[in-house]
Amino acid sequence: MRRRGRGERLTDEQLTGLRQARKRHRTENRKRKMLRMDEEGGAQSDSEEVHSGTAELRDLEFKLFHNLSDLQEASALRQSFSLRDLNVLKLVVCSGLYPQLAISDDCNSYRKDSDQVFHTKSKQFVVLHPTSVFATNPEYIDPGQRKSKGSTQPELLSYVDLLETNKPYLVNSMRAPALQTLTLFSQNIDTNSDCTRLVVEEWLELKFVEASSGQQVVSCIQTLRNTWSSMLEAKLESSMKRGESERDYRLEKKVSALEELLASKLAEFLDGVFSYSLSQLSSVAKTHLYKGPPDVTATTPTKTDSSSSVSFVSSESKPHPLKVF
């Protein structure tokens, strides 16, 4: 959207029309507001005409100070985004907002549209802010269909802020693809032996219908995250050497190759169809998560079966550092 610059002056006719509209608007505002009876016996206020004149004035000002052809071109360009483009933009936004995610409640399909409930990792039973788009148009969320068993594309809500007044509210939320967001930006992922189950941040659980799908996802995210990290490191190194007299063409070529690889792999990952379900991890299941080998420096003695010697094992399990992708 481009506003008219200072060099683009309004014509004399446009200035005259704008002055006349403003003069009429000021004159109408000074009139005494009175109620008049209409033909059906109802009361009609002069303020309705004043509001109409105000809207007419604002409409004229908007047309004069904006280039309508540029606005139309910008609108057409925005509508030409593909689903892949929108998902990439969502991932970019989610990379900055993570881990501010919310999952819909299992019983939302039995609630009214205005009573939808969500859960975050730190706060349970949060609701949408009344001024949000999803609160006024709850059909845009449709949590029951997205979370159904075997659904191909479950989604989460990514939000900017959690406002707590009389209720906890999600502020500035948007829908985000669950699988791509969780696997690309999480710091802790647990899997079982055949990768049919992925537990993210000890909070959300992804269950795949087929083991091959889970194994493919794990392979994809390892490649993507390693490539992403290598590209960022190469870009930072390139920016640090930009002030030097000689350009490092080898490094620039490496950055370009990594960008192409990341773009192609990310497009494949976004276009992939994986049949899985999404749910919160139960408290009982959390106790069965693998925490890594025991800490031999702990001070809890236990006796072994082979002899009466005493060995020391950990009394408190801790996450293993190699579990973080």
PDB file of C-alpha atoms in Angstrom, residues 112-238:
ATOM      1  CA  LYS A 112     -20.454 -24.170  22.345  1.00  0.00           C
ATOM      2  CA  ASP A 113     -18.390 -22.256  19.835  1.00  0.00           C
ATOM      3  CA  SER A 114     -18.030 -19.396  22.307  1.00  0.00           C
ATOM      4  CA  ASP A 115     -16.826 -21.714  25.116  1.00  0.00           C
ATOM      5  CA  GLN A 116     -13.759 -23.227  23.459  1.00  0.00           C
ATOM      6  CA  VAL A 117     -10.984 -24.077  25.936  1.00  0.00           C
ATOM      7  CA  PHE A 118      -7.253 -24.519  25.318  1.00  0.00           C
ATOM      8  CA  HIS A 119      -4.226 -25.644  27.299  1.00  0.00           C
ATOM      9  CA  THR A 120      -0.648 -24.392  27.351  1.00  0.00           C
ATOM     10  CA  LYS A 121       2.281 -26.141  28.985  1.00  0.00           C
ATOM     11  CA  SER A 122       2.237 -23.815  31.991  1.00  0.00           C
ATOM     12  CA  LYS A 123      -1.465 -22.893  32.146  1.00  0.00           C
ATOM     13  CA  GLN A 124      -4.541 -25.076  31.790  1.00  0.00           C
ATOM     14  CA  PHE A 125      -8.033 -24.041  30.657  1.00  0.00           C
ATOM     15  CA  VAL A 126      -7.286 -20.787  28.883  1.00  0.00           C
ATOM     16  CA  VAL A 127      -9.798 -19.141  26.546  1.00  0.00           C
ATOM     17  CA  LEU A 128      -9.618 -16.939  23.478  1.00  0.00           C
ATOM     18  CA  HIS A 129      -9.625 -13.188  23.957  1.00  0.00           C
ATOM     19  CA  PRO A 130     -13.091 -11.778  23.098  1.00  0.00           C
ATOM     20  CA  THR A 131     -11.634  -9.377  20.514  1.00  0.00           C
ATOM     21  CA  SER A 132      -9.732 -12.053  18.578  1.00  0.00           C
ATOM     22  CA  VAL A 133     -10.799 -13.298  15.163  1.00  0.00           C
ATOM     23  CA  PHE A 134     -11.211 -16.859  16.427  1.00  0.00           C
ATOM     24  CA  ALA A 135     -13.534 -15.695  19.213  1.00  0.00           C
ATOM     25  CA  THR A 136     -15.852 -13.919  16.776  1.00  0.00           C
ATOM     26  CA  ASN A 137     -15.465 -16.631  14.101  1.00  0.00           C
ATOM     27  CA  PRO A 138     -14.948 -19.913  15.999  1.00  0.00           C
ATOM     28  CA  GLU A 139     -15.595 -21.938  12.854  1.00  0.00           C
ATOM     29  CA  TYR A 140     -12.086 -20.984  11.711  1.00  0.00           C
ATOM     30  CA  ILE A 141     -10.608 -23.218  14.430  1.00  0.00           C
ATOM     31  CA  ASP A 142     -12.694 -26.397  14.159  1.00  0.00           C
ATOM     32  CA  PRO A 143     -10.718 -28.252  16.853  1.00  0.00           C
ATOM     33  CA  GLY A 144     -12.865 -31.386  16.772  1.00  0.00           C
ATOM     34  CA  GLN A 145     -12.039 -32.191  13.168  1.00  0.00           C
ATOM     35  CA  ARG A 146      -8.360 -31.300  13.445  1.00  0.00           C
ATOM     36  CA  LYS A 147      -7.764 -33.439  16.505  1.00  0.00           C
ATOM     37  CA  SER A 148      -9.688 -36.480  15.382  1.00  0.00           C
ATOM     38  CA  LYS A 149      -7.787 -39.746  15.515  1.00  0.00           C
ATOM     39  CA  GLY A 150      -5.678 -40.311  12.434  1.00  0.00           C
ATOM     40  CA  SER A 151      -6.083 -36.709  11.279  1.00  0.00           C
ATOM     41  CA  THR A 152      -3.503 -35.807   8.655  1.00  0.00           C
ATOM     42  CA  GLN A 153      -2.860 -32.242   9.789  1.00  0.00           C
ATOM     43  CA  PRO A 154      -3.566 -31.455  13.467  1.00  0.00           C
ATOM     44  CA  GLU A 155      -2.898 -27.847  14.391  1.00  0.00           C
ATOM     45  CA  LEU A 156      -1.951 -25.768  17.414  1.00  0.00           C
ATOM     46  CA  LEU A 157      -2.535 -22.146  18.332  1.00  0.00           C
ATOM     47  CA  SER A 158       0.564 -19.974  18.489  1.00  0.00           C
ATOM     48  CA  TYR A 159       0.000 -16.838  20.554  1.00  0.00           C
ATOM     49  CA  VAL A 160       1.850 -13.619  21.345  1.00  0.00           C
ATOM     50  CA  ASP A 161       0.822 -13.144  24.957  1.00  0.00           C
ATOM     51  CA  LEU A 162      -1.138 -14.764  27.790  1.00  0.00           C
ATOM     52  CA  LEU A 163      -3.320 -12.140  29.472  1.00  0.00           C
ATOM     53  CA  GLU A 164      -4.620 -13.000  32.933  1.00  0.00           C
ATOM     54  CA  THR A 165      -7.540 -10.977  34.349  1.00  0.00           C
ATOM     55  CA  ASN A 166     -10.592 -12.762  35.686  1.00  0.00           C
ATOM     56  CA  LYS A 167      -9.694 -15.492  33.165  1.00  0.00           C
ATOM     57  CA  PRO A 168      -6.503 -16.383  31.308  1.00  0.00           C
ATOM     58  CA  TYR A 169      -6.810 -15.221  27.693  1.00  0.00           C
ATOM     59  CA  LEU A 170      -4.797 -16.033  24.574  1.00  0.00           C
ATOM     60  CA  VAL A 171      -3.897 -12.777  22.803  1.00  0.00           C
ATOM     61  CA  ASN A 172      -3.011 -12.454  19.095  1.00  0.00           C
ATOM     62  CA  SER A 173      -3.206 -16.138  18.233  1.00  0.00           C
ATOM     63  CA  MET A 174      -2.900 -17.923  14.916  1.00  0.00           C
ATOM     64  CA  ARG A 175      -3.182 -21.486  13.683  1.00  0.00           C
ATOM     65  CA  ALA A 176       0.081 -23.361  13.146  1.00  0.00           C
ATOM     66  CA  PRO A 177       0.840 -26.841  11.743  1.00  0.00           C
ATOM     67  CA  ALA A 178       1.541 -28.990  14.782  1.00  0.00           C
ATOM     68  CA  LEU A 179       4.036 -31.503  13.385  1.00  0.00           C
ATOM     69  CA  GLN A 180       6.303 -29.021  11.605  1.00  0.00           C
ATOM     70  CA  THR A 181       6.260 -26.459  14.420  1.00  0.00           C
ATOM     71  CA  LEU A 182       6.963 -28.920  17.221  1.00  0.00           C
ATOM     72  CA  THR A 183       9.666 -30.946  15.513  1.00  0.00           C
ATOM     73  CA  LEU A 184      11.568 -27.981  14.057  1.00  0.00           C
ATOM     74  CA  PHE A 185      11.735 -25.748  17.136  1.00  0.00           C
ATOM     75  CA  SER A 186      11.463 -27.998  20.203  1.00  0.00           C
ATOM     76  CA  GLN A 187      14.430 -28.525  22.514  1.00  0.00           C
ATOM     77  CA  ASN A 188      13.548 -32.025  23.745  1.00  0.00           C
ATOM     78  CA  ILE A 189      12.050 -34.926  21.771  1.00  0.00           C
ATOM     79  CA  ASP A 190      11.587 -38.486  23.077  1.00  0.00           C
ATOM     80  CA  THR A 191      10.821 -41.430  20.782  1.00  0.00           C
ATOM     81  CA  ASN A 192      10.106 -45.111  21.225  1.00  0.00           C
ATOM     82  CA  SER A 193      12.040 -47.839  19.423  1.00  0.00           C
ATOM     83  CA  ASP A 194      10.100 -47.703  16.121  1.00  0.00           C
ATOM     84  CA  CYS A 195       9.366 -43.931  16.181  1.00  0.00           C
ATOM     85  CA  THR A 196       5.594 -44.394  16.219  1.00  0.00           C
ATOM     86  CA  ARG A 197       5.437 -42.092  19.253  1.00  0.00           C
ATOM     87  CA  LEU A 198       7.138 -38.725  19.677  1.00  0.00           C
ATOM     88  CA  VAL A 199       6.934 -36.857  22.987  1.00  0.00           C
ATOM     89  CA  VAL A 200       7.786 -33.167  22.655  1.00  0.00           C
ATOM     90  CA  GLU A 201       9.007 -31.142  25.646  1.00  0.00           C
ATOM     91  CA  GLU A 202       7.491 -33.799  27.968  1.00  0.00           C
ATOM     92  CA  TRP A 203       4.119 -32.206  27.183  1.00  0.00           C
ATOM     93  CA  LEU A 204       2.650 -33.169  23.801  1.00  0.00           C
ATOM     94  CA  GLU A 205       2.542 -36.613  22.218  1.00  0.00           C
ATOM     95  CA  LEU A 206       2.437 -37.414  18.509  1.00  0.00           C
ATOM     96  CA  LYS A 207       1.255 -40.917  17.571  1.00  0.00           C
ATOM     97  CA  PHE A 208       1.855 -42.106  14.013  1.00  0.00           C
ATOM     98  CA  VAL A 209      -0.316 -44.743  12.390  1.00  0.00           C
ATOM     99  CA  GLU A 210       2.651 -46.267  10.550  1.00  0.00           C
ATOM    100  CA  ALA A 211       6.203 -46.664  11.829  1.00  0.00           C
ATOM    101  CA  SER A 212       7.614 -45.622   8.454  1.00  0.00           C
ATOM    102  CA  SER A 213       5.948 -42.202   8.797  1.00  0.00           C
ATOM    103  CA  GLY A 214       7.518 -41.561  12.187  1.00  0.00           C
ATOM    104  CA  GLN A 215      10.940 -42.692  11.001  1.00  0.00           C
ATOM    105  CA  GLN A 216      10.668 -40.450   7.944  1.00  0.00           C
ATOM    106  CA  VAL A 217       9.768 -37.460  10.143  1.00  0.00           C
ATOM    107  CA  VAL A 218      12.736 -38.049  12.470  1.00  0.00           C
ATOM    108  CA  SER A 219      15.087 -38.317   9.502  1.00  0.00           C
ATOM    109  CA  CYS A 220      13.673 -35.144   7.916  1.00  0.00           C
ATOM    110  CA  ILE A 221      13.911 -32.994  11.020  1.00  0.00           C
ATOM    111  CA  GLN A 222      17.505 -34.085  11.702  1.00  0.00           C
ATOM    112  CA  THR A 223      18.484 -33.020   8.178  1.00  0.00           C
ATOM    113  CA  LEU A 224      16.508 -29.779   8.344  1.00  0.00           C
ATOM    114  CA  ARG A 225      17.754 -28.676  11.737  1.00  0.00           C
ATOM    115  CA  ASN A 226      21.384 -29.476  10.950  1.00  0.00           C
ATOM    116  CA  THR A 227      21.141 -27.646   7.615  1.00  0.00           C
ATOM    117  CA  TRP A 228      19.378 -24.689   9.232  1.00  0.00           C
ATOM    118  CA  SER A 229      22.040 -24.420  11.928  1.00  0.00           C
ATOM    119  CA  SER A 230      24.898 -24.706   9.424  1.00  0.00           C
ATOM    120  CA  MET A 231      23.360 -22.029   7.205  1.00  0.00           C
ATOM    121  CA  LEU A 232      22.970 -19.590  10.112  1.00  0.00           C
ATOM    122  CA  GLU A 233      26.572 -20.158  11.210  1.00  0.00           C
ATOM    123  CA  ALA A 234      27.810 -19.611   7.657  1.00  0.00           C
ATOM    124  CA  LYS A 235      25.739 -16.425   7.290  1.00  0.00           C
ATOM    125  CA  LEU A 236      27.087 -15.035  10.555  1.00  0.00           C
ATOM    126  CA  GLU A 237      30.641 -15.831   9.495  1.00  0.00           C
ATOM    127  CA  SER A 238      30.017 -14.197   6.114  1.00  0.00           C
TER     128      SER A 238
END
